[in-house]
Amino acid sequence: GERIAYVGKTSPDSDASDLFTVRTDGTDRLQYTVDGSAITGVDWSPDGAWLIFDSYRSGNLNVYVIEPNGTGFATLTDAPAAS
């Protein structure tokens, strides 16, 4: 593809991270999340239409999607709270 998706730390002393993409030449960095929750991984859907990521943004590890233009955010899973 033309963009690389990655998880970036918001602070070296924190577990908080956000979701970004950048062009393959390193320009045009876009940030998709700003809540500083712990995102554990990101990947593209096979057709490139979605970014898929897992995050503790709701307090539990769940899977989310967002379109590359920043719209269409949705939660795909609803993990129960740990006991």
mmCIF file of C-alpha atoms in Angstrom:
data_model
loop_
_atom_site.group_PDB
_atom_site.id
_atom_site.type_symbol
_atom_site.label_atom_id
_atom_site.label_comp_id
_atom_site.label_asym_id
_atom_site.label_seq_id
_atom_site.Cartn_x
_atom_site.Cartn_y
_atom_site.Cartn_z
ATOM 1 C CA GLY A 1 0.000 0.000 0.000
ATOM 2 C CA GLU A 2 0.870 3.643 0.033
ATOM 3 C CA ARG A 3 0.590 4.044 3.825
ATOM 4 C CA ILE A 4 2.044 2.275 6.843
ATOM 5 C CA ALA A 5 -0.075 1.899 9.980
ATOM 6 C CA TYR A 6 1.642 1.870 13.353
ATOM 7 C CA VAL A 7 1.136 2.330 17.077
ATOM 8 C CA GLY A 8 3.082 5.168 18.643
ATOM 9 C CA LYS A 9 3.753 5.782 22.324
ATOM 10 C CA THR A 10 2.411 9.074 23.617
ATOM 11 C CA SER A 11 5.101 9.188 26.320
ATOM 12 C CA PRO A 12 8.195 7.038 26.941
ATOM 13 C CA ASP A 13 7.139 6.645 30.594
ATOM 14 C CA SER A 14 3.585 5.479 29.870
ATOM 15 C CA ASP A 15 1.740 2.492 28.403
ATOM 16 C CA ALA A 16 -0.513 4.932 26.545
ATOM 17 C CA SER A 17 -0.325 4.808 22.764
ATOM 18 C CA ASP A 18 -2.204 6.049 19.725
ATOM 19 C CA LEU A 19 -2.838 4.900 16.165
ATOM 20 C CA PHE A 20 -1.062 6.578 13.236
ATOM 21 C CA THR A 21 -0.422 6.122 9.521
ATOM 22 C CA VAL A 22 2.330 7.627 7.400
ATOM 23 C CA ARG A 23 3.113 7.528 3.689
ATOM 24 C CA THR A 24 5.791 5.046 2.714
ATOM 25 C CA ASP A 25 8.172 7.964 2.091
ATOM 26 C CA GLY A 26 7.734 9.102 5.722
ATOM 27 C CA THR A 27 5.555 12.144 5.004
ATOM 28 C CA ASP A 28 1.932 13.002 5.843
ATOM 29 C CA ARG A 29 1.616 11.432 9.306
ATOM 30 C CA LEU A 30 -2.038 11.085 10.342
ATOM 31 C CA GLN A 31 -3.179 10.399 13.911
ATOM 32 C CA TYR A 32 -6.434 8.450 14.347
ATOM 33 C CA THR A 33 -6.786 8.150 18.112
ATOM 34 C CA VAL A 34 -6.093 10.721 20.799
ATOM 35 C CA ASP A 35 -7.319 9.048 23.960
ATOM 36 C CA GLY A 36 -3.929 7.621 24.925
ATOM 37 C CA SER A 37 -5.274 4.166 25.705
ATOM 38 C CA ALA A 38 -3.009 1.163 25.316
ATOM 39 C CA ILE A 39 -3.262 -0.024 21.699
ATOM 40 C CA THR A 40 -1.632 -3.418 21.356
ATOM 41 C CA GLY A 41 -1.645 -3.909 17.591
ATOM 42 C CA VAL A 42 -2.835 -2.597 14.236
ATOM 43 C CA ASP A 43 -3.249 -4.047 10.757
ATOM 44 C CA TRP A 44 -5.017 -3.287 7.488
ATOM 45 C CA SER A 45 -8.060 -5.243 6.362
ATOM 46 C CA PRO A 46 -7.227 -7.463 3.352
ATOM 47 C CA ASP A 47 -8.929 -5.014 0.970
ATOM 48 C CA GLY A 48 -7.258 -1.953 2.559
ATOM 49 C CA ALA A 49 -10.622 -0.393 3.385
ATOM 50 C CA TRP A 50 -10.180 -0.492 7.189
ATOM 51 C CA LEU A 51 -7.581 -0.184 9.911
ATOM 52 C CA ILE A 52 -8.155 -2.882 12.513
ATOM 53 C CA PHE A 53 -6.691 -2.450 15.983
ATOM 54 C CA ASP A 54 -6.989 -3.820 19.499
ATOM 55 C CA SER A 55 -7.051 -1.498 22.451
ATOM 56 C CA TYR A 56 -7.888 -1.213 26.117
ATOM 57 C CA ARG A 57 -9.781 2.052 25.412
ATOM 58 C CA SER A 58 -12.950 0.732 27.099
ATOM 59 C CA GLY A 59 -11.023 -0.772 30.018
ATOM 60 C CA ASN A 60 -10.980 -4.240 28.448
ATOM 61 C CA LEU A 61 -9.127 -5.500 25.382
ATOM 62 C CA ASN A 62 -11.425 -5.161 22.361
ATOM 63 C CA VAL A 63 -11.081 -5.017 18.580
ATOM 64 C CA TYR A 64 -11.962 -1.807 16.702
ATOM 65 C CA VAL A 65 -12.018 -0.608 13.102
ATOM 66 C CA ILE A 66 -11.694 2.801 11.492
ATOM 67 C CA GLU A 67 -11.589 3.844 7.855
ATOM 68 C CA PRO A 68 -8.306 5.322 6.576
ATOM 69 C CA ASN A 69 -9.997 8.716 6.193
ATOM 70 C CA GLY A 70 -10.762 8.750 9.950
ATOM 71 C CA THR A 71 -14.481 7.986 9.698
ATOM 72 C CA GLY A 72 -16.482 4.820 10.336
ATOM 73 C CA PHE A 73 -15.096 4.046 13.797
ATOM 74 C CA ALA A 74 -16.728 0.908 15.220
ATOM 75 C CA THR A 75 -16.208 -1.619 18.001
ATOM 76 C CA LEU A 76 -16.122 -5.213 16.758
ATOM 77 C CA THR A 77 -15.943 -6.995 20.117
ATOM 78 C CA ASP A 78 -17.294 -6.355 23.596
ATOM 79 C CA ALA A 79 -15.080 -8.243 26.047
ATOM 80 C CA PRO A 80 -16.470 -8.634 29.562
ATOM 81 C CA ALA A 81 -14.629 -7.047 32.467
ATOM 82 C CA ALA A 82 -11.901 -9.169 34.004
ATOM 83 C CA SER A 83 -12.859 -10.653 37.341
#
